Amino acid sequence: GIQVEQSPPDLILQEGANSTLRCNFSDSVNNLQWFHQNPWGQLINLFYIPSGTKQNGRLSATTVATERYSLLYISSSQTTDSGVYFCAETSGSRLTFGEGTQLTVNP
Amino acid sequence: DSGVTQTPKHLITATGQRVTLRCSPRSGDLSVYWYQQSLDQGLQFLIQYYNGEERAKGNILERFSAQQFPDLHSELNLSSLELGDSALYFCASSVGQGLNSPLHFGNGTRLTVT
């Protein structure tokens, strides 16, 4: 089946730093999405990005479908960015999630 | 606010019992998905309904069942509960039948089986 690998598994930053999270796929990218799960457990859709680049404020994402990876950029990180970042890829009606990147932003 | 509403937020019950989790999708969304998140299994897809009909099944146990009603809200029924069923249960919704649009999650129901 589809395998989704995320790196790094853990990341600790100082407030204001930038970071890049990576997502690799075992199969052709299809309907890739990025999510943020905050410390209260809420899962928030950040990007729906099957290909190309999108930006939303301090966050941006790029998916290179032909090379089977996606990147999530966080600039000028804030403590509220802490939590787990998941990428997920679609196979039919099933969204397969990666293990996530645990991000901690310290003040 | 994703627009997806889940109730209750927390549920504590005993082994062997049965519970019902409820979900109202975002306005205009016809698909409802149920996911289970546990510490050892991560986020697991359980089942999808589209406009009242079951569309896809994932790792859903036979003790679990779901349905989507004409008003598009959905319920997930968990019976003969076991300790291992303790988890965060998410409902999500999207516009279409397939996952070719963003998936929006509710805040989840945290189930604790004692």
Coordinates of C-alpha atoms in Angstrom, one line a residue:
Chain A
G1 CA 0.0 0.0 0.0
I2 CA 0.9 3.6 0.0
Q3 CA 3.6 4.7 2.4
V4 CA 4.0 8.2 3.6
E5 CA 7.2 9.2 5.3
Q6 CA 7.7 12.5 7.1
S7 CA 10.9 14.1 8.4
P8 CA 12.2 15.1 10.8
P9 CA 10.1 13.3 13.4
D10 CA 10.8 16.0 16.0
L11 CA 11.9 19.6 15.6
I12 CA 12.6 22.2 18.3
L13 CA 12.9 25.9 17.3
Q14 CA 13.3 29.3 18.9
E15 CA 10.5 31.7 18.1
G16 CA 11.3 33.6 14.9
A17 CA 13.2 30.7 13.3
N18 CA 12.3 29.2 9.9
S19 CA 11.8 25.5 9.2
T20 CA 11.1 23.0 6.4
L21 CA 9.2 19.8 6.9
R22 CA 9.3 17.1 4.3
C23 CA 6.9 14.4 3.2
N24 CA 7.9 11.5 0.8
F25 CA 5.6 9.1 -0.9
S26 CA 5.9 5.6 -2.2
D27 CA 3.4 6.1 -5.0
S28 CA 2.4 8.9 -7.3
V29 CA 1.2 11.9 -5.3
N30 CA -2.5 12.3 -5.4
N31 CA -4.5 15.0 -3.7
L32 CA -1.9 15.7 -1.0
Q33 CA -3.0 17.6 2.1
W34 CA -1.1 19.1 5.1
F35 CA -2.6 19.3 8.5
H36 CA -1.7 20.8 11.8
Q37 CA -2.8 19.1 15.1
N38 CA -2.5 21.6 17.9
P39 CA -1.8 20.7 21.5
W40 CA -5.5 20.6 22.2
G41 CA -5.9 17.9 19.6
Q42 CA -7.6 19.9 16.9
L43 CA -6.7 18.9 13.3
I44 CA -6.6 21.9 11.0
N45 CA -6.3 21.6 7.2
L46 CA -3.4 23.8 6.1
F47 CA -3.1 23.0 2.4
Y48 CA -4.7 21.0 -0.3
I49 CA -1.8 20.8 -2.7
P50 CA -1.6 18.0 -5.3
S51 CA 1.1 19.9 -7.1
G52 CA 2.7 23.3 -7.3
T53 CA 3.1 25.9 -4.6
K54 CA 0.7 27.6 -2.3
Q55 CA 1.1 30.2 0.4
N56 CA -1.0 31.2 3.4
G57 CA 0.6 33.8 5.5
R58 CA 3.8 32.5 7.1
L59 CA 3.1 29.0 5.8
S60 CA 3.8 27.8 2.3
A61 CA 3.8 24.4 0.7
T62 CA 5.3 22.9 -2.4
T63 CA 4.5 19.5 -4.0
V64 CA 6.7 18.0 -6.7
A65 CA 4.5 15.2 -7.9
T66 CA 7.0 13.7 -10.3
E67 CA 9.6 13.3 -7.6
R68 CA 7.1 12.2 -5.0
Y69 CA 7.7 14.7 -2.2
S70 CA 6.1 17.7 -0.6
L71 CA 7.6 20.4 1.6
L72 CA 6.0 22.6 4.2
Y73 CA 7.7 25.9 5.0
I74 CA 7.1 27.7 8.2
S75 CA 8.7 31.2 8.4
S76 CA 9.1 33.4 11.5
S77 CA 7.7 30.6 13.7
Q78 CA 5.6 31.4 16.7
T79 CA 4.8 29.4 19.8
T80 CA 1.3 28.9 18.5
D81 CA 2.8 26.9 15.6
S82 CA 3.7 24.1 18.1
G83 CA 2.0 20.8 17.5
V84 CA 2.2 17.9 15.1
Y85 CA 2.2 18.4 11.3
F86 CA 0.8 15.7 9.2
C87 CA 0.9 15.2 5.5
A88 CA -1.6 12.8 4.0
E89 CA -2.1 11.4 0.6
T90 CA -5.2 10.0 -1.1
S91 CA -5.9 6.6 -2.3
G92 CA -9.5 6.4 -3.4
S93 CA -11.5 7.5 -0.4
R94 CA -8.8 6.8 2.0
L95 CA -6.4 9.4 3.3
T96 CA -3.2 7.9 4.4
F97 CA -1.4 9.9 7.0
G98 CA 2.3 10.1 7.8
E99 CA 3.6 9.7 11.3
G100 CA 3.9 13.4 11.7
T101 CA 6.5 15.9 12.7
Q102 CA 6.3 17.1 16.3
L103 CA 7.2 20.8 16.3
T104 CA 8.0 22.7 19.5
V105 CA 8.5 26.4 19.3
N106 CA 10.1 27.9 22.4
P107 CA 9.6 31.6 23.3
Chain B
D1 CA -13.6 26.8 13.2
S2 CA -13.7 24.1 10.5
G3 CA -17.5 24.0 10.5
V4 CA -17.6 20.3 11.4
T5 CA -19.4 19.7 14.7
Q6 CA -18.8 16.7 16.8
T7 CA -20.5 15.7 20.0
P8 CA -19.8 14.8 22.7
K9 CA -16.3 16.2 23.3
H10 CA -15.5 13.7 26.0
L11 CA -17.0 10.3 26.8
I12 CA -16.0 8.0 29.6
T13 CA -17.6 4.6 29.7
A14 CA -17.0 1.0 30.9
T15 CA -15.9 -2.1 29.0
G16 CA -18.8 -3.9 27.3
Q17 CA -20.9 -0.7 26.9
R18 CA -22.1 0.9 23.7
V19 CA -21.8 4.6 22.8
T20 CA -22.9 6.8 19.9
L21 CA -20.8 9.6 18.5
R22 CA -22.4 12.3 16.4
C23 CA -21.1 14.5 13.6
S24 CA -22.6 17.3 11.6
P25 CA -20.6 18.1 8.4
R26 CA -19.8 21.5 7.0
S27 CA -22.7 23.2 5.2
G28 CA -22.6 22.0 1.6
D29 CA -20.4 19.0 2.2
L30 CA -21.9 15.6 1.2
S31 CA -19.1 13.3 2.4
V32 CA -18.5 12.3 6.0
Y33 CA -15.5 10.4 7.1
W34 CA -14.7 8.8 10.4
Y35 CA -11.1 8.4 11.7
Q36 CA -9.7 6.9 14.8
Q37 CA -6.5 8.3 16.4
S38 CA -4.7 6.2 19.0
L39 CA -1.2 6.5 20.4
D40 CA 0.0 3.3 18.9
Q41 CA -1.9 3.3 15.6
G42 CA -1.8 6.9 14.5
L43 CA -4.7 8.2 12.4
Q44 CA -6.7 5.4 10.9
F45 CA -9.5 5.7 8.4
L46 CA -12.7 3.9 9.5
I47 CA -15.5 4.6 7.0
Q48 CA -16.9 7.1 4.5
Y49 CA -20.4 8.0 3.7
Y50 CA -21.5 10.1 0.7
N51 CA -25.0 11.6 0.5
G52 CA -26.4 8.9 2.8
E53 CA -24.7 5.9 1.3
E54 CA -21.6 4.0 2.5
R55 CA -18.7 4.6 0.0
A56 CA -15.6 3.2 1.5
K57 CA -14.6 1.1 4.4
G58 CA -11.2 1.2 6.2
N59 CA -10.1 -0.5 9.4
I60 CA -13.4 -0.5 11.0
L61 CA -14.1 -3.3 13.5
E62 CA -17.3 -5.4 13.2
R63 CA -18.3 -4.0 16.6
F64 CA -18.4 -0.5 15.1
S65 CA -21.1 0.7 12.7
A66 CA -22.0 4.1 11.2
Q67 CA -24.7 5.7 9.2
Q68 CA -25.5 9.0 7.5
F69 CA -28.9 10.4 7.8
P70 CA -31.0 12.4 5.2
D71 CA -29.9 15.7 6.8
L72 CA -26.3 14.5 6.2
H73 CA -25.3 14.2 9.9
S74 CA -23.6 11.0 10.8
E75 CA -23.4 8.7 13.8
L76 CA -20.7 6.3 14.7
N77 CA -21.8 3.5 17.0
L78 CA -19.3 1.6 19.1
S79 CA -20.4 -1.5 20.9
S80 CA -19.0 -4.1 23.3
L81 CA -16.3 -1.6 24.1
E82 CA -12.8 -2.7 25.0
L83 CA -10.0 -0.9 26.7
G84 CA -8.2 -0.7 23.4
D85 CA -11.0 1.3 21.9
S86 CA -9.9 4.3 23.9
A87 CA -8.9 6.9 21.4
L88 CA -9.7 10.2 19.8
Y89 CA -12.4 9.8 17.2
F90 CA -12.6 12.4 14.4
C91 CA -15.3 13.1 11.9
A92 CA -14.3 15.0 8.7
S93 CA -16.2 16.2 5.8
S94 CA -15.6 17.2 2.2
V95 CA -17.6 18.4 -0.7
G96 CA -17.4 15.6 -3.2
Q97 CA -17.4 11.8 -3.2
G98 CA -13.7 11.5 -3.7
L99 CA -10.9 13.2 -1.8
N100 CA -10.3 15.8 -4.5
S101 CA -11.0 18.7 -2.2
P102 CA -9.8 19.7 1.2
L103 CA -10.8 17.5 4.1
H104 CA -12.0 19.4 7.2
F105 CA -12.0 17.8 10.6
G106 CA -14.2 18.3 13.6
N107 CA -12.6 18.7 17.1
G108 CA -13.0 15.0 17.9
T109 CA -14.6 13.0 20.6
R110 CA -12.2 11.7 23.2
L111 CA -13.4 8.2 24.3
T112 CA -12.0 6.6 27.4
V113 CA -13.0 3.1 28.2
T114 CA -12.4 2.0 31.8

